[in-house]
XYZ file of C-alpha atoms in Angstrom:
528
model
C -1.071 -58.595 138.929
C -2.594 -56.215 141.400
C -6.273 -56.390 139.823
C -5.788 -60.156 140.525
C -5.639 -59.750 144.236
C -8.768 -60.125 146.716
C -9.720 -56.912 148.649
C -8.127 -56.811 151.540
C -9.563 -56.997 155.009
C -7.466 -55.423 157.792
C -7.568 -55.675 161.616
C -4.631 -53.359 162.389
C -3.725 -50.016 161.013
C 0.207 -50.893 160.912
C -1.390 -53.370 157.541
C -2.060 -50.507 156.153
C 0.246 -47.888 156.910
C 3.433 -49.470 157.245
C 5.345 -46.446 159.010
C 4.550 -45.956 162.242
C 3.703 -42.460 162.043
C 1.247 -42.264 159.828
C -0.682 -45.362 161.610
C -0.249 -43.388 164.902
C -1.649 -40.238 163.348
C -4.203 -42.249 161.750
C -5.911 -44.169 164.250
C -6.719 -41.050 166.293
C -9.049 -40.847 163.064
C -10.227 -44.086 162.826
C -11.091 -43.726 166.561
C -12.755 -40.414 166.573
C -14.854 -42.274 163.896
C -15.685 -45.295 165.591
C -16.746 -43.452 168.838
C -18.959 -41.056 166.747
C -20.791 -43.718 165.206
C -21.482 -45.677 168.460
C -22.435 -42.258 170.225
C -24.979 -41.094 166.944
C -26.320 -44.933 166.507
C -25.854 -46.476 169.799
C -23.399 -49.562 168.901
C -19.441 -50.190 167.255
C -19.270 -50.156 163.517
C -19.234 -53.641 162.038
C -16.312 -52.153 159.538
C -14.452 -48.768 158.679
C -14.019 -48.593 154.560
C -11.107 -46.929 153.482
C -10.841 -45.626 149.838
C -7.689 -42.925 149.345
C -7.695 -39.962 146.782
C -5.358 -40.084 143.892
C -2.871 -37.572 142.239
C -2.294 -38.259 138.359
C 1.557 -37.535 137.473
C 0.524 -37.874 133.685
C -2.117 -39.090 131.403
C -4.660 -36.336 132.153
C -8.343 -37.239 130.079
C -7.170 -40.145 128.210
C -8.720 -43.282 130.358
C -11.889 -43.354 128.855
C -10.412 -43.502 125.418
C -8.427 -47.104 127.193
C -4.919 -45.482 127.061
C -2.933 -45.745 129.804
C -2.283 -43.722 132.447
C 0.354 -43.010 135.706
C -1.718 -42.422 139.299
C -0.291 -42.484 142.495
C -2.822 -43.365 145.570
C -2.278 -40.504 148.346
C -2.294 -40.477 152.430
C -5.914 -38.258 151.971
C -9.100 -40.736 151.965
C -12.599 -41.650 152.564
C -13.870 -42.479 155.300
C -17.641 -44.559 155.844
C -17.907 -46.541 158.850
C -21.005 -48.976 158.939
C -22.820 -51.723 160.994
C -26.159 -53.530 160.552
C -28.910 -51.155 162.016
C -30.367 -52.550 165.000
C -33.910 -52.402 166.399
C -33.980 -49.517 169.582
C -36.423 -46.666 170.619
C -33.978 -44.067 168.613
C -33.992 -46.076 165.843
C -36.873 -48.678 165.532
C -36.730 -51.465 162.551
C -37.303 -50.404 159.030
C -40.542 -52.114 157.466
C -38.329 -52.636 154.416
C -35.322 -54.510 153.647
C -31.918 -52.409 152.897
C -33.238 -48.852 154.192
C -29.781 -46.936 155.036
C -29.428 -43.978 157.698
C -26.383 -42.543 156.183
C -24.908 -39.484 158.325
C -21.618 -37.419 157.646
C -19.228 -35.831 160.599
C -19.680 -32.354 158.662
C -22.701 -30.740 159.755
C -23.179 -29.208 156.165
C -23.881 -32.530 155.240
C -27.311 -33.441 156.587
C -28.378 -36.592 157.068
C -30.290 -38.668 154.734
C -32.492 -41.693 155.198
C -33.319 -43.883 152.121
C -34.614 -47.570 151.381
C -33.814 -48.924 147.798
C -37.328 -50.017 145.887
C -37.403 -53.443 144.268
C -39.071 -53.813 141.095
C -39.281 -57.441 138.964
C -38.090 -57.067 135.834
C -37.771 -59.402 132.331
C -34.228 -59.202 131.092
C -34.818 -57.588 127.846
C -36.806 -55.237 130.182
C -33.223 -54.709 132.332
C -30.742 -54.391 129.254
C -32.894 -52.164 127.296
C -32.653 -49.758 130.184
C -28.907 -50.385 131.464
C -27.774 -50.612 128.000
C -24.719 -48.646 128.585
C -24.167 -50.336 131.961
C -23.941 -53.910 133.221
C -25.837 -56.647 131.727
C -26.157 -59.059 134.141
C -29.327 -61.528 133.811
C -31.660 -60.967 136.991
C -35.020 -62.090 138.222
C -35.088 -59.109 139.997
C -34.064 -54.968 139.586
C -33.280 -52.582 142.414
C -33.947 -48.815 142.224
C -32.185 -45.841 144.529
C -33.793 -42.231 143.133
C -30.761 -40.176 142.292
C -30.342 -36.760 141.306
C -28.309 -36.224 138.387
C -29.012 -32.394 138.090
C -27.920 -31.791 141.559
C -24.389 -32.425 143.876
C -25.799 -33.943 146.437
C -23.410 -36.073 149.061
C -25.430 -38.576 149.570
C -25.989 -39.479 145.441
C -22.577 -40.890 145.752
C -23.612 -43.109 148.534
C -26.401 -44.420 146.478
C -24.129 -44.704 143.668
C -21.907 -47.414 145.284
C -24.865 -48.925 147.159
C -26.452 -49.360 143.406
C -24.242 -51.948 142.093
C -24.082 -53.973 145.156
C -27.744 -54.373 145.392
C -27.992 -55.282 141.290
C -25.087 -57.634 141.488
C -25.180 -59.785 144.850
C -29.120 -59.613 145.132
C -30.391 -60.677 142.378
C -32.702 -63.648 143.614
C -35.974 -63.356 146.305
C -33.628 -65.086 148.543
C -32.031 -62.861 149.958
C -32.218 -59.565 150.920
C -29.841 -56.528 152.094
C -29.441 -56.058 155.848
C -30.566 -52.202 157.146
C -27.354 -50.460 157.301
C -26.373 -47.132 159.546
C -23.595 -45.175 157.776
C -21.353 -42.627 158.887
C -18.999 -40.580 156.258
C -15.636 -38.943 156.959
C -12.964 -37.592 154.951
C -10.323 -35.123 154.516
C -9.899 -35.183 150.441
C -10.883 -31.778 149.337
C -14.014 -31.874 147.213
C -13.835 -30.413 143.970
C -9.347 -30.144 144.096
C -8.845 -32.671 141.368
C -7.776 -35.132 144.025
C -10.656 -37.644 142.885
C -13.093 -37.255 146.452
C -16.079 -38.188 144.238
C -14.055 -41.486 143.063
C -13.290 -42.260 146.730
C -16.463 -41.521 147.743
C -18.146 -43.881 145.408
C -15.511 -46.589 145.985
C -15.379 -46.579 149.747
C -18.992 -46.933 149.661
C -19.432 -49.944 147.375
C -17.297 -51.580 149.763
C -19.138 -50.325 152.804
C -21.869 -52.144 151.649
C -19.844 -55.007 150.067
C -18.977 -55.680 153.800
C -22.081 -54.661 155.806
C -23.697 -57.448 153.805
C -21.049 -59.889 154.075
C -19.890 -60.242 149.924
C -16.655 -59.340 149.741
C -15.274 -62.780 150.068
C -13.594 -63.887 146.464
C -13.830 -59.848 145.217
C -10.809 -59.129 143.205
C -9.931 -55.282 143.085
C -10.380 -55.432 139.568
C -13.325 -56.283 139.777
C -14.162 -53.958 142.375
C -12.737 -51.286 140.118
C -14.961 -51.800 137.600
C -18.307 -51.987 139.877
C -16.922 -48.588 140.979
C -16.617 -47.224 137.460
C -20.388 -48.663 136.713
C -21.346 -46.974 140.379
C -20.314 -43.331 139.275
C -21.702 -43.423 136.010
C -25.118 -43.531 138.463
C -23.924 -39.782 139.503
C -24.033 -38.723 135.652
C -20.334 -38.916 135.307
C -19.174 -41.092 132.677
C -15.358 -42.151 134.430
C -12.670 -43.678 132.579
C -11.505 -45.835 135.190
C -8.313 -43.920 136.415
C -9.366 -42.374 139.760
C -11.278 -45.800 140.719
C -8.486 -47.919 139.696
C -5.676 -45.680 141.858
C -7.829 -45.104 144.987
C -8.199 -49.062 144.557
C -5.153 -50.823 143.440
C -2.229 -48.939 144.310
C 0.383 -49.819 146.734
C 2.718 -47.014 149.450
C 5.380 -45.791 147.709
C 5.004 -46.415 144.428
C 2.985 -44.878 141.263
C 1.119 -47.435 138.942
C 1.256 -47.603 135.547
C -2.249 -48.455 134.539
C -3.839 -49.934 131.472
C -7.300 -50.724 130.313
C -7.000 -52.268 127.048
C -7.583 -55.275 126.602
C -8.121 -55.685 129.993
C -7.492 -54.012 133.261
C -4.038 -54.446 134.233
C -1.629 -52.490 136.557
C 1.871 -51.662 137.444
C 4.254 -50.429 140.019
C 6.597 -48.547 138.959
C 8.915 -46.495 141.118
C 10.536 -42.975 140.242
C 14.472 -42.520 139.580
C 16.096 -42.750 142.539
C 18.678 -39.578 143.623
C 22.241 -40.741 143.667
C 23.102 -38.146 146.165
C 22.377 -37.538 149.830
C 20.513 -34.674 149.582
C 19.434 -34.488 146.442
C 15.771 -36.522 144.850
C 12.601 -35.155 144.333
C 9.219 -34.180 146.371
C 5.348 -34.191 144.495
C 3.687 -31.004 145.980
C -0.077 -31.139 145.296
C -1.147 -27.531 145.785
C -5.222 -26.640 146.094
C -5.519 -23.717 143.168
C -8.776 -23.449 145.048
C -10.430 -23.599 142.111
C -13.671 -25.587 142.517
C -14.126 -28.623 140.001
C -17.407 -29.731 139.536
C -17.955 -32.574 137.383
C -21.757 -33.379 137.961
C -22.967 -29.866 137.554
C -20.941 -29.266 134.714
C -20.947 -32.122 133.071
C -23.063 -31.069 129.851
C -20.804 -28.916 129.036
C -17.398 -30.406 130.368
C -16.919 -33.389 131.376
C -18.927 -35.248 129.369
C -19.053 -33.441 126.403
C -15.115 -34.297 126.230
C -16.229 -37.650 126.090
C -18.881 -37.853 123.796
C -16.035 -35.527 121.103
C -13.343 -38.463 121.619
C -15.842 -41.107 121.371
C -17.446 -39.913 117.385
C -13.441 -38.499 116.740
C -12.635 -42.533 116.877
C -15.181 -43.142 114.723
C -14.531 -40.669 112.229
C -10.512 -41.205 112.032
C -11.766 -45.390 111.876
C -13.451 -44.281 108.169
C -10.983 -41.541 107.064
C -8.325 -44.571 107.679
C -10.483 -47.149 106.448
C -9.817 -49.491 109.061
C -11.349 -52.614 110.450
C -12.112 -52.335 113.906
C -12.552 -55.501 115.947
C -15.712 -57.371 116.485
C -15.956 -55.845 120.085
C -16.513 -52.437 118.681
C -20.388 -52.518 117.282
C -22.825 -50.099 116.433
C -23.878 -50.433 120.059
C -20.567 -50.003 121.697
C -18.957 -46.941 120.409
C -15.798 -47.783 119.593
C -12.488 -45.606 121.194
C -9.151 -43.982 120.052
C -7.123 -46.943 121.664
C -9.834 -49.862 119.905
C -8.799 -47.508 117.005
C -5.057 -47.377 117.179
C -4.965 -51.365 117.827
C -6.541 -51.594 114.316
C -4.105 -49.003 113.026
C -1.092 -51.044 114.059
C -2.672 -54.090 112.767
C -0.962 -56.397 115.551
C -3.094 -58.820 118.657
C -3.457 -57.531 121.420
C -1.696 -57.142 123.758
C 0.042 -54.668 122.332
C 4.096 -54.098 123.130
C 4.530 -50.514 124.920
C 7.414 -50.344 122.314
C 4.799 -51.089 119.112
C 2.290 -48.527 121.095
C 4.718 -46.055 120.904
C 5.750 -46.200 117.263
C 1.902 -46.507 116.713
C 0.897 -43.503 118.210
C 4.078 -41.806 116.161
C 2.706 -42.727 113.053
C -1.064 -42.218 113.500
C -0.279 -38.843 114.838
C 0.732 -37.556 111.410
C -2.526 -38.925 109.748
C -5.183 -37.090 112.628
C -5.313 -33.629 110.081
C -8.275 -35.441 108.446
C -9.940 -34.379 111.504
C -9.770 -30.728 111.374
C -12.971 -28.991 110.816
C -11.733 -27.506 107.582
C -10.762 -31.246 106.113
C -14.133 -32.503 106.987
C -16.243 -29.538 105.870
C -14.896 -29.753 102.585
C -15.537 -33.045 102.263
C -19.164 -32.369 101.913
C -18.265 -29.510 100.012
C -18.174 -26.681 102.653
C -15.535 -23.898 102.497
C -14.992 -22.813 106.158
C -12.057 -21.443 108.146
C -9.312 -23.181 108.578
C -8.934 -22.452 111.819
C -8.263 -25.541 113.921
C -10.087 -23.814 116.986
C -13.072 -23.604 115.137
C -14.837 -26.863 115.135
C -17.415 -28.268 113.611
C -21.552 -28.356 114.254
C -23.606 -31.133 115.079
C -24.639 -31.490 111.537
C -21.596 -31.477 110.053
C -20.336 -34.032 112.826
C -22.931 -36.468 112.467
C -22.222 -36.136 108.435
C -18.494 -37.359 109.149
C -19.639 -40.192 111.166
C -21.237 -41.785 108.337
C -24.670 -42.317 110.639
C -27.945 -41.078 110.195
C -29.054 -38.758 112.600
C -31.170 -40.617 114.517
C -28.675 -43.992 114.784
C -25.735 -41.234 115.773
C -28.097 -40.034 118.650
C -28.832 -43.519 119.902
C -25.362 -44.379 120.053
C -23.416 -41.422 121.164
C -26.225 -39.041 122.756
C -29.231 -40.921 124.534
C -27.030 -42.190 127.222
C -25.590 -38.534 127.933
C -26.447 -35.016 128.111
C -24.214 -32.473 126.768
C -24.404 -28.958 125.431
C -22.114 -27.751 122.616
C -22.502 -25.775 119.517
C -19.400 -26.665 117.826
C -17.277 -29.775 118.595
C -13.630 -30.187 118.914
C -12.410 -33.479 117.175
C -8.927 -32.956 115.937
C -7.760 -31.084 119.204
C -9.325 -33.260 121.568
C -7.576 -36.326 119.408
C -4.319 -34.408 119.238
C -4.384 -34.237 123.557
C -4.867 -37.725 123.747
C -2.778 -39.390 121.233
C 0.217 -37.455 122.296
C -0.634 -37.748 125.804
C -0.756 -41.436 125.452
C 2.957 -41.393 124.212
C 3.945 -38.899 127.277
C 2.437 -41.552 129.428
C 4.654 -44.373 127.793
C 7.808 -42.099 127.627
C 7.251 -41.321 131.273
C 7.216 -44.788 132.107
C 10.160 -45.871 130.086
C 12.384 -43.020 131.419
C 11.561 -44.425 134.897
C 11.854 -47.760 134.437
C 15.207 -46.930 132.277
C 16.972 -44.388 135.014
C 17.141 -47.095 137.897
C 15.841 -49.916 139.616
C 15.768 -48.489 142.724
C 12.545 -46.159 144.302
C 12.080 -42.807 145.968
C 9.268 -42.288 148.480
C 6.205 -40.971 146.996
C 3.251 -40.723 148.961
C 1.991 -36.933 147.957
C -0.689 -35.051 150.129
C -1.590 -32.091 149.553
C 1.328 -29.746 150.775
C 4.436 -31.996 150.263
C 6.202 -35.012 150.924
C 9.979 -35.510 150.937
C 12.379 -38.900 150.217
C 12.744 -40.887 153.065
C 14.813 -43.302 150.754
C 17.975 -43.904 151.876
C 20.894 -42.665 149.557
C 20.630 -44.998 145.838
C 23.838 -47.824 145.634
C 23.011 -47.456 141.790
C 26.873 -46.537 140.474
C 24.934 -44.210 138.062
C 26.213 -40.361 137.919
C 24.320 -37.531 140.233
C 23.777 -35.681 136.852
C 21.997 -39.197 135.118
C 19.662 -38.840 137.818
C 19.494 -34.975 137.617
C 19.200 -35.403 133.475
C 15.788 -37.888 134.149
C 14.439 -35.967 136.805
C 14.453 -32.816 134.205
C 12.958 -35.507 131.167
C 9.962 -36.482 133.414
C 9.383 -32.604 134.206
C 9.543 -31.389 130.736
C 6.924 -34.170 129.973
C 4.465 -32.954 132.954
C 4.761 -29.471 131.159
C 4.296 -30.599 127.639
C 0.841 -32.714 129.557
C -0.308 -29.397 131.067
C 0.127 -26.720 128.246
C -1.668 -29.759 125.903
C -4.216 -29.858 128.786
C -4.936 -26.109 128.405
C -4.939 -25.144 124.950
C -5.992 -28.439 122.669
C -8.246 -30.196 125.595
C -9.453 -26.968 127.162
C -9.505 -28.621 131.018
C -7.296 -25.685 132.645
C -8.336 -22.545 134.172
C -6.580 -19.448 134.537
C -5.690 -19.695 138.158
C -4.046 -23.160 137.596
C -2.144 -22.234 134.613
C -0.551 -19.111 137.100
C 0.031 -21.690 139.350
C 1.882 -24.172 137.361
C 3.913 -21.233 135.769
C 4.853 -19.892 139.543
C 6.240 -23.407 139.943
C 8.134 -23.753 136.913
C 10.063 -20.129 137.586
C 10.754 -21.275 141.316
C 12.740 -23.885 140.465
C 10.333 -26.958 139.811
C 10.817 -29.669 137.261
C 8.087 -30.261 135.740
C 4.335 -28.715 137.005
C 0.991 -29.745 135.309
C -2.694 -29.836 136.447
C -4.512 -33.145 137.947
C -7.452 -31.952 137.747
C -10.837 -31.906 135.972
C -11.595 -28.182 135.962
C -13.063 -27.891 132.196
C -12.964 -24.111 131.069
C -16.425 -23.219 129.456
């Protein structure tokens, strides 16, 4: 299993891009980088972290609720090149341990000097505070201010330098090294391409290696530090962007789960069986800015906070028993709801998921705001658009008001006068099944693989012609079954989970009449 593997370490470039092209084009990067930092900090980085972007082909919003989900890594990635700072008349020794000089090669970016604070803390002390983060027992806490109510570059430095500090130095013993920093990248921020994922994960491992821990870290386990790093940011991630930038492989998409546990696989597209014919992944820049920090109240978050009290509510409706994992302190989520639904141990069959999600998906009307206003005796419209208030959802959840807010509000600020249960359910249980019936119709259509390594314009099949003695048009019928999926994903994305914009819904239509497959957002631009 790829979360089973140790982070990799590299001393050549052809490691990790295996054509020769791309490491020749490449390592003019990696140099540029490497000379900058010696000429800004007066010595050869130590290490170069590496953390790529991601493009989702389906399963748009649903990681957070543990449902699986189909990423592909791309060529465009973070770049943080670090050493251990040394003592010299530019840049005399810190009086504390772990300060960080942390530059960036775009001049918008200015640079930022910060030393984390260490505090000594009782346990239940450090999980009353981190209750929605990790628990680990310390003697000792560190603390890196960070902004949530601004977008600041170097918060997401902080944010990866956070969980290395309160996982690996947790004892007087030992203390982190001073570190110089300098950031590159060429993932446009704010495209829906994941740069704030990237950015978080390549700089957990900057630090990882600076200090000389990454010996025996598995990438799943790095995926989840990196999921617990962002959520320093304000952004409460799923898992999806971290998990692509981290585990995926060239020329191949992963088919990733996080239910029971993180698990991921490779899976390769249909292969043409034509010279000539196949398919190419355009990722085109609507230009669109996506902010997920500053909007977060009333976006990002809020989506999360409507799926998380939706689970609960559909739990009671069904009267279901959900399992001993899901407490009053651990909210629990549409897929820890389905599991209980199908009544079977986990782990689940994708077969048994998909019948599941068939079923349940004619039962999620008890949702709509008119079903659960007149359950406490409210005649409303029946509008499904409408919603319902905070009052009336906390009434549905069974809680009282102040045991809802602990649970699903204290950790998270959001902003909404009405709230969307049934349509934000209704995006996520069906996009669950596209995500399985993607994955079946490529694992179904051939055993062979196309190239897929998308950037940002395109990127055509190197694969040689398929030897699969399957028909041109068998290929040509699942090549038209995965696109009418990606549309299905984006019109659900637009009108039930509201996470289009105009400009991208033009620009997925434009591709559609030209000739395309299938065309769907990745993004997380949240329409107000």
């Amino acid at each position: 299993m790829a979360a089973d593997l140790p982070v990799p370490v590299y001393t050549s470039l052809s490691d990790v891009y295996p054509d020769l092209l791309l490491a020749a084009k490449h390592g003019a990067r990696f140099n540029d980088l490497a000379s900058e930092f010696e000429s800004r900090f007066g010595s050869q980085p130590a290490y170069i972290a590496r953390a790529p972007g991601r493009v989702n082909l389906i399963g748009e919003h649903i990681d957070y609720a543990l449902f699986g989900v189909f990423p592909a890594a791309i060529e465009q990635d973070i770049l943080i090149a670090c050493g251990p700072r040394s003592s010299s008349p530019t840049t005399p020794e810190p009086s504390s341990p772990g300060t960080v000089t942390a530059q960036n090669t775009f001049p918008k970016y200015t640079p930022q000097t910060f030393t984390p604070m260490l505090r000594v803390v009782s346990q239940a002390q450090d999980q009353a505070q981190d209750e929605m983060l990790d628990k680990d027992v310390r003697v000792q806490d560190w603390h890196l201010d960070i902004d949530k109510s601004q977008l600041r570059w170097e918060s997401y430095v902080k944010a990866g330098y956070y969980g290395v500090l309160n996982r690996f130095f947790t004892s007087s013993d030992e203390y982190p090294v001073p570190v110089n920093i300098l950031v590159s990248g060429n993932v446009p921020a704010g495209s829906g391409l994941s740069s704030s994922a990237a950015m978080v994960v390549a700089s957990t491992l900057a630090f990882l290696a600076v200090n000389h821990k990454l010996d025996g870290v598995k990438k799943g386990a790095l995926v989840q530090m990196a999921v617990e790093n962002e959520k320093r940011v304000g952004v409460n991630s799923g898992g999806m962007d971290q998990a692509a930038s981290i585990l995926s492989t060239p020329n191949s998409a992963l088919y990733i789960t996080f239910y029971p546990s993180l698990s991921a696989e490779l899976v390769s597209l249909p292969q043409a069986t034509k010279a000539g014919e196949g398919v190419v992944l355009v990722c085109a820049n609507s230009l669109v800015v996506s902010d997920k920090v500053v909007g977060a109240k009333t976006r990002y978050n809020l989506r999360v906070v409507e799926t998380l009290v939706a689970a609960r509510v559909l739990s009671r409706k069904l009267n279901l028993t959900l399992p001993p994992s899901s407490t009053s302190n651990k909210p629990p989520t549409l897929r820890e709801v389905l599991s209980a639904y199908i009544g079977r141990p986990e782990p689940i069959a994708a077969d048994a998921l998909k019948e599941g999600l068939e079923r349940i998906l004619a039962e999620i009307h008890v949702l709509k705001a008119s079903a659960l206003r007149g359950e406490i005796g409210i005649v409303g419209n029946e509008d499904e658009d409408e919603g319902v208030t905070m009052e009336e959802m906390i009434s549905a959840s069974g809680l009282g008001e102040d045991e809802f807010k602990r649970i699903y509000l204290s950790w998270v600020d959001v902003e909404a006068t009405r709230f969307q249960l049934y349509k934000r359910t209704k995006h996520i249980l069906t996009e669950a099944l596209r995500v399985l019936q993607f994955r079946e119709l490529c694992l179904a259509s051939t055993t062979h693989s196309i190239s897929i390594l998308p950037t940002t314009t395109s990127t055509s099949s190197s694969s040689p012609p398929s030897s699969s003695t399957s028909s041109s048009s068998t290929s040509t019928e699942a090549f038209k079954a995965l696109g009418a999926l990606m549309n299905a994903s984006h019109d659900s994305c637009s009108r039930l989970y509201e996470c289009s914009c105009p400009e991208l819904d033009e620009l997925t239509q434009i591709a559609r009449e030209s000739g395309a497959y299938g065309s769907r957002l990745t993004v997380f631009e949240l329409t107000d």
